[in-house]
Coordinates of C-alpha atoms in Angstrom, one line a residue:
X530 CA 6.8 149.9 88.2
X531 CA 5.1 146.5 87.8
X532 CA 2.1 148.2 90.1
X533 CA 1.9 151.3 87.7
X534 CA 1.9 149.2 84.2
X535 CA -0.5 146.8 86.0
X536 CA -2.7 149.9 87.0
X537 CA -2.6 151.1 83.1
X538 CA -3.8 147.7 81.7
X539 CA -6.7 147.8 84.6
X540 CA -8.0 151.2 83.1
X541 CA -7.8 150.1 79.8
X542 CA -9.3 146.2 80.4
X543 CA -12.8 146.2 81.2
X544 CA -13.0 143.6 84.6
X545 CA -16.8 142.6 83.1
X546 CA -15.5 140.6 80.0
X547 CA -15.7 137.2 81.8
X548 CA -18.9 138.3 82.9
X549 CA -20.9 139.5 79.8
X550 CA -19.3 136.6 78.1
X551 CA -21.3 134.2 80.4
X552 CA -24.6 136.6 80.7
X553 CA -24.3 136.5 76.8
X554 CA -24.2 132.9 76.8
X555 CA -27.1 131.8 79.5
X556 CA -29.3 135.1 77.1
X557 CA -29.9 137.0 80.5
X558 CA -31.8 134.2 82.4
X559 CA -31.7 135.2 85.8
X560 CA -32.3 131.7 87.5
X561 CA -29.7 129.7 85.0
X562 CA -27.3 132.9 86.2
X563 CA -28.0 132.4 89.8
X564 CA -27.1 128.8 89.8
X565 CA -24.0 128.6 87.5
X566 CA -22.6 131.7 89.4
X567 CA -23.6 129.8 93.0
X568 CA -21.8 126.9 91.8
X569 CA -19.4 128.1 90.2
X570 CA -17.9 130.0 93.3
X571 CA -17.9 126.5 94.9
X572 CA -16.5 124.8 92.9
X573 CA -13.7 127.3 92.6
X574 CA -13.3 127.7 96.9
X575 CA -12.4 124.2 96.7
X576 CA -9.8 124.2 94.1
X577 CA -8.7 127.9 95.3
X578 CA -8.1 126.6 98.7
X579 CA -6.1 123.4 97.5
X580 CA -3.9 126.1 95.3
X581 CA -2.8 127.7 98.4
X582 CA -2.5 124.6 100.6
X583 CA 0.0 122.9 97.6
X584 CA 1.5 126.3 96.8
X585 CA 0.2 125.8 92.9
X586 CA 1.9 127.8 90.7
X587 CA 1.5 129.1 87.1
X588 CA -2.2 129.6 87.0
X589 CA -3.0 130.9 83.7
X590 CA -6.0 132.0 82.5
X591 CA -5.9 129.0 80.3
X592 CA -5.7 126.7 82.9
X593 CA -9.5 128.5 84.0
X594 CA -11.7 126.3 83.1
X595 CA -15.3 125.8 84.0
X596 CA -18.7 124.5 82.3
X597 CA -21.3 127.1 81.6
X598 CA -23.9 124.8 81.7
X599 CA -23.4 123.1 85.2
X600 CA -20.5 125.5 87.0
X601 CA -18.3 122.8 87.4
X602 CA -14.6 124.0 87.9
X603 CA -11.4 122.4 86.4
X604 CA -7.9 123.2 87.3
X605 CA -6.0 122.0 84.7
X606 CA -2.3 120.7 85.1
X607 CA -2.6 121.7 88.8
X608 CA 1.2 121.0 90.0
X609 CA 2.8 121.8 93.2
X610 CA 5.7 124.1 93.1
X611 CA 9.0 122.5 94.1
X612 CA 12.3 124.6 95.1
X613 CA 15.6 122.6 94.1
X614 CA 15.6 120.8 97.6
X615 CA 11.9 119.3 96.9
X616 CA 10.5 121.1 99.5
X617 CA 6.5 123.4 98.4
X618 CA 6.8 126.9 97.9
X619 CA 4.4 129.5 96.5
X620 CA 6.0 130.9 93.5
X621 CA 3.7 133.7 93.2
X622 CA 2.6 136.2 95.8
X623 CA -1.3 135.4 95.6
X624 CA -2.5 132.2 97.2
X625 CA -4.6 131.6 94.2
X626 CA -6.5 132.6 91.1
X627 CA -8.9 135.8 91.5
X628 CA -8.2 138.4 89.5
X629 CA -11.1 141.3 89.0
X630 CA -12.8 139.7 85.8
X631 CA -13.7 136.2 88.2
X632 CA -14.7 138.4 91.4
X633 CA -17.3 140.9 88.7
X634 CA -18.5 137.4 87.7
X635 CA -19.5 136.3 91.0
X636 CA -20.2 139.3 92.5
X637 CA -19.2 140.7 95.8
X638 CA -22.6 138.9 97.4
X639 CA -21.1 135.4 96.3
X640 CA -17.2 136.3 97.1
X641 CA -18.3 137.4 100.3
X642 CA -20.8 134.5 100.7
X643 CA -20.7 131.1 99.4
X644 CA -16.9 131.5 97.8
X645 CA -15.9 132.6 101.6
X646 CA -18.1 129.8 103.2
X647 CA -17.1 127.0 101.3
X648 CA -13.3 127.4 101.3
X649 CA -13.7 127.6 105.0
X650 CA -15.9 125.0 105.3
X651 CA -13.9 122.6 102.9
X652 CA -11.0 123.5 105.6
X653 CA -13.1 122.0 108.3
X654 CA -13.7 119.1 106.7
X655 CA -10.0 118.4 105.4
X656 CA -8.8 118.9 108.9
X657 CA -11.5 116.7 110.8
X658 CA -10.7 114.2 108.2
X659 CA -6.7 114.9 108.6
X660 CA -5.6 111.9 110.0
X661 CA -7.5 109.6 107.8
X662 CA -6.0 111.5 104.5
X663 CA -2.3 111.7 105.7
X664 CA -0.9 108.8 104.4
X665 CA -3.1 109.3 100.9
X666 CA -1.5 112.6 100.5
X667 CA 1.9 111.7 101.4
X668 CA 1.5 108.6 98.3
X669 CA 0.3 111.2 96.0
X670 CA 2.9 113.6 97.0
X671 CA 5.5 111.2 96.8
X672 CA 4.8 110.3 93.3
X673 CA 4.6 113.9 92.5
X674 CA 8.3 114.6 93.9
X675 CA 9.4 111.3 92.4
X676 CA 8.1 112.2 89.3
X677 CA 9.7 116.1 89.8
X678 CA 13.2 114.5 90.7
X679 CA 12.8 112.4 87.7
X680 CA 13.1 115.1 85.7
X681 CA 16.0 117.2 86.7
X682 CA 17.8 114.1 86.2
X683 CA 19.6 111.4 84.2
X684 CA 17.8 107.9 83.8
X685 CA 18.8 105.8 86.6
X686 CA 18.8 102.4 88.1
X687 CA 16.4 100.5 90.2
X688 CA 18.8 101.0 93.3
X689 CA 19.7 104.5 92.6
X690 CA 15.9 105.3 91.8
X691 CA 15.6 103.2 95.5
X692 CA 18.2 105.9 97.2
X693 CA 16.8 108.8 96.5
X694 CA 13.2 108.0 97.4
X695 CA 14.6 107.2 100.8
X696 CA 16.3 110.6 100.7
X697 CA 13.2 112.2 99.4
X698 CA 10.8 110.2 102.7
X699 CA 11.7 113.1 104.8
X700 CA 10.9 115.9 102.3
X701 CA 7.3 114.3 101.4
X702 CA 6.7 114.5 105.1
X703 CA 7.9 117.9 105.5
X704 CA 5.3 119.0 102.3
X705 CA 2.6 116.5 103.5
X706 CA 2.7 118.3 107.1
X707 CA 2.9 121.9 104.9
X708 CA -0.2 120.9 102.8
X709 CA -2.7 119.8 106.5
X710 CA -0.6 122.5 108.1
X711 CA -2.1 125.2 105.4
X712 CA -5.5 123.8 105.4
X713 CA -6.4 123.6 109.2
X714 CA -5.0 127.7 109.6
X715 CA -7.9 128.5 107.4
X716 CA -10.8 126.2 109.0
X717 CA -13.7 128.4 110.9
X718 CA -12.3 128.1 115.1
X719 CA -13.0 130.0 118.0
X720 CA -10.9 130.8 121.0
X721 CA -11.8 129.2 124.0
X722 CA -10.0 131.0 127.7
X723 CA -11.7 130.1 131.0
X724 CA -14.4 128.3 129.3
X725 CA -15.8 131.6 127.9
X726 CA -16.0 131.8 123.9
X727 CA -14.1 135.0 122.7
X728 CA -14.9 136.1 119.2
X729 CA -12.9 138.7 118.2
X730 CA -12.6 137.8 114.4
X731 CA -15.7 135.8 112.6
X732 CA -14.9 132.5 112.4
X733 CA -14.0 131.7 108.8
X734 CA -12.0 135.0 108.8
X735 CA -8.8 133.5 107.5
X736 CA -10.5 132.6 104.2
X737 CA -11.4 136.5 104.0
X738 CA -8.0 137.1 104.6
X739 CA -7.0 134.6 101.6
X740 CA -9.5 136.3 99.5
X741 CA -8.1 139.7 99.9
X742 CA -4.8 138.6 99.5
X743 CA -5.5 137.1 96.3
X744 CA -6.9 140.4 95.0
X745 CA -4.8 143.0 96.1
X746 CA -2.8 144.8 93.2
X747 CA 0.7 145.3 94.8
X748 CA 0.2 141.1 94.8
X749 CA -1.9 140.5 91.2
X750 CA 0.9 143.1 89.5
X751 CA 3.6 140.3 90.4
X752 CA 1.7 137.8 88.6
X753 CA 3.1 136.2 85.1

């Protein structure tokens, strides 16, 4: 049923609104198109890629927001989404954000492309870099489970606020191994048997497989 309704609105929404918006607004110059669109797509790999790898949730078009002048790309009030225990979890079926008005805007050339080649490329880096940034991530994941916790309950005490961060150590862990864990799956690798190279899917082919789960219907229909 929710496919169906989301099928009507499709035929009745144009998926070039975004886009003639932004031609509208740069008067048709090819050049200042090129390079808004270029950077824009990534920009938005980057942020796209931390959506899935912090399960963000709630992404509104509101929260879509990027500068037509230079392409840079804002995710405003990105937040992890907690289940009850504290532990990540997607709350929507698309890893992130790319519904058919943003993939008309880049085009499939750029999707395909740059959007493709910098998430995967962003993965690489994250993952080369993944011992240095562990025990950043887990103090800004801490904080953010702190600050979660904080609000599903009463005020507390200094010793009670000291309990249940040492409760909550193990669950920081647990989302900080979830978050590398979810970025090194979809860095470029190849398969290496007998020292021969085998190549049976291109090398950055998890970030295509990101890119089609995020636009597939039967998962944008479940969307808010």
């Amino acid at each position: 049923e929710k496919l169906r309704i989301y099928t009507e609105i499709c035929q009745r929404v144009p998926d070039d609104l975004l886009s003639r918006h932004v031609h509208a607004s740069l008067q048709g110059d090819a050049e200042a198109l090129w390079a808004l669109k270029r950077a824009l797509a990534m920009q938005l790999a980057t942020v796209s890629l931390l959506c899935h790898a912090f399960t963000a949730g709630d992404r509104s078009p509101q929260r879509f927001v990027f500068s037509k002048k230079t392409g840079r790309f804002v995710a405003s009030e990105f937040r992890p989404v907690y289940r009850p225990e504290g532990q990540m979890e997607p709350s929507e079926d698309v890893p992130f954000r790319l519904t058919r008005n943003i993939m008309t805007l880049l085009s499939p050339l750029l999707v395909d492309g740059v959007f493709a080649s910098s998430m995967a490329t962003t993965a690489l880096a994250v993952s080369e870099k993944s011992a240095t940034l562990k025990p950043y991530l887990t103090l800004i994941l801490r904080d953010d489970l702190m600050s979660w916790h904080a609000s599903k309950m009463q005020p507390q005490t200094d010793a009670e606020q000291r309990r249940n961060e040492a409760q909550l150590a193990e669950r920081v862990s647990k989302n900080v191994k979830h978050a590398l864990d979810r970025v090194q799956t979809a860095a470029p690798r190849l398969s290496h048997s007998g020292g021969r190279v085998h190549r049976e899917h291109r090398v950055d082919h998890i970030a295509h497989r990101l890119i089609e789960a995020a636009a597939q219907p039967e998962r944008l229909c479940q969307m808010n």
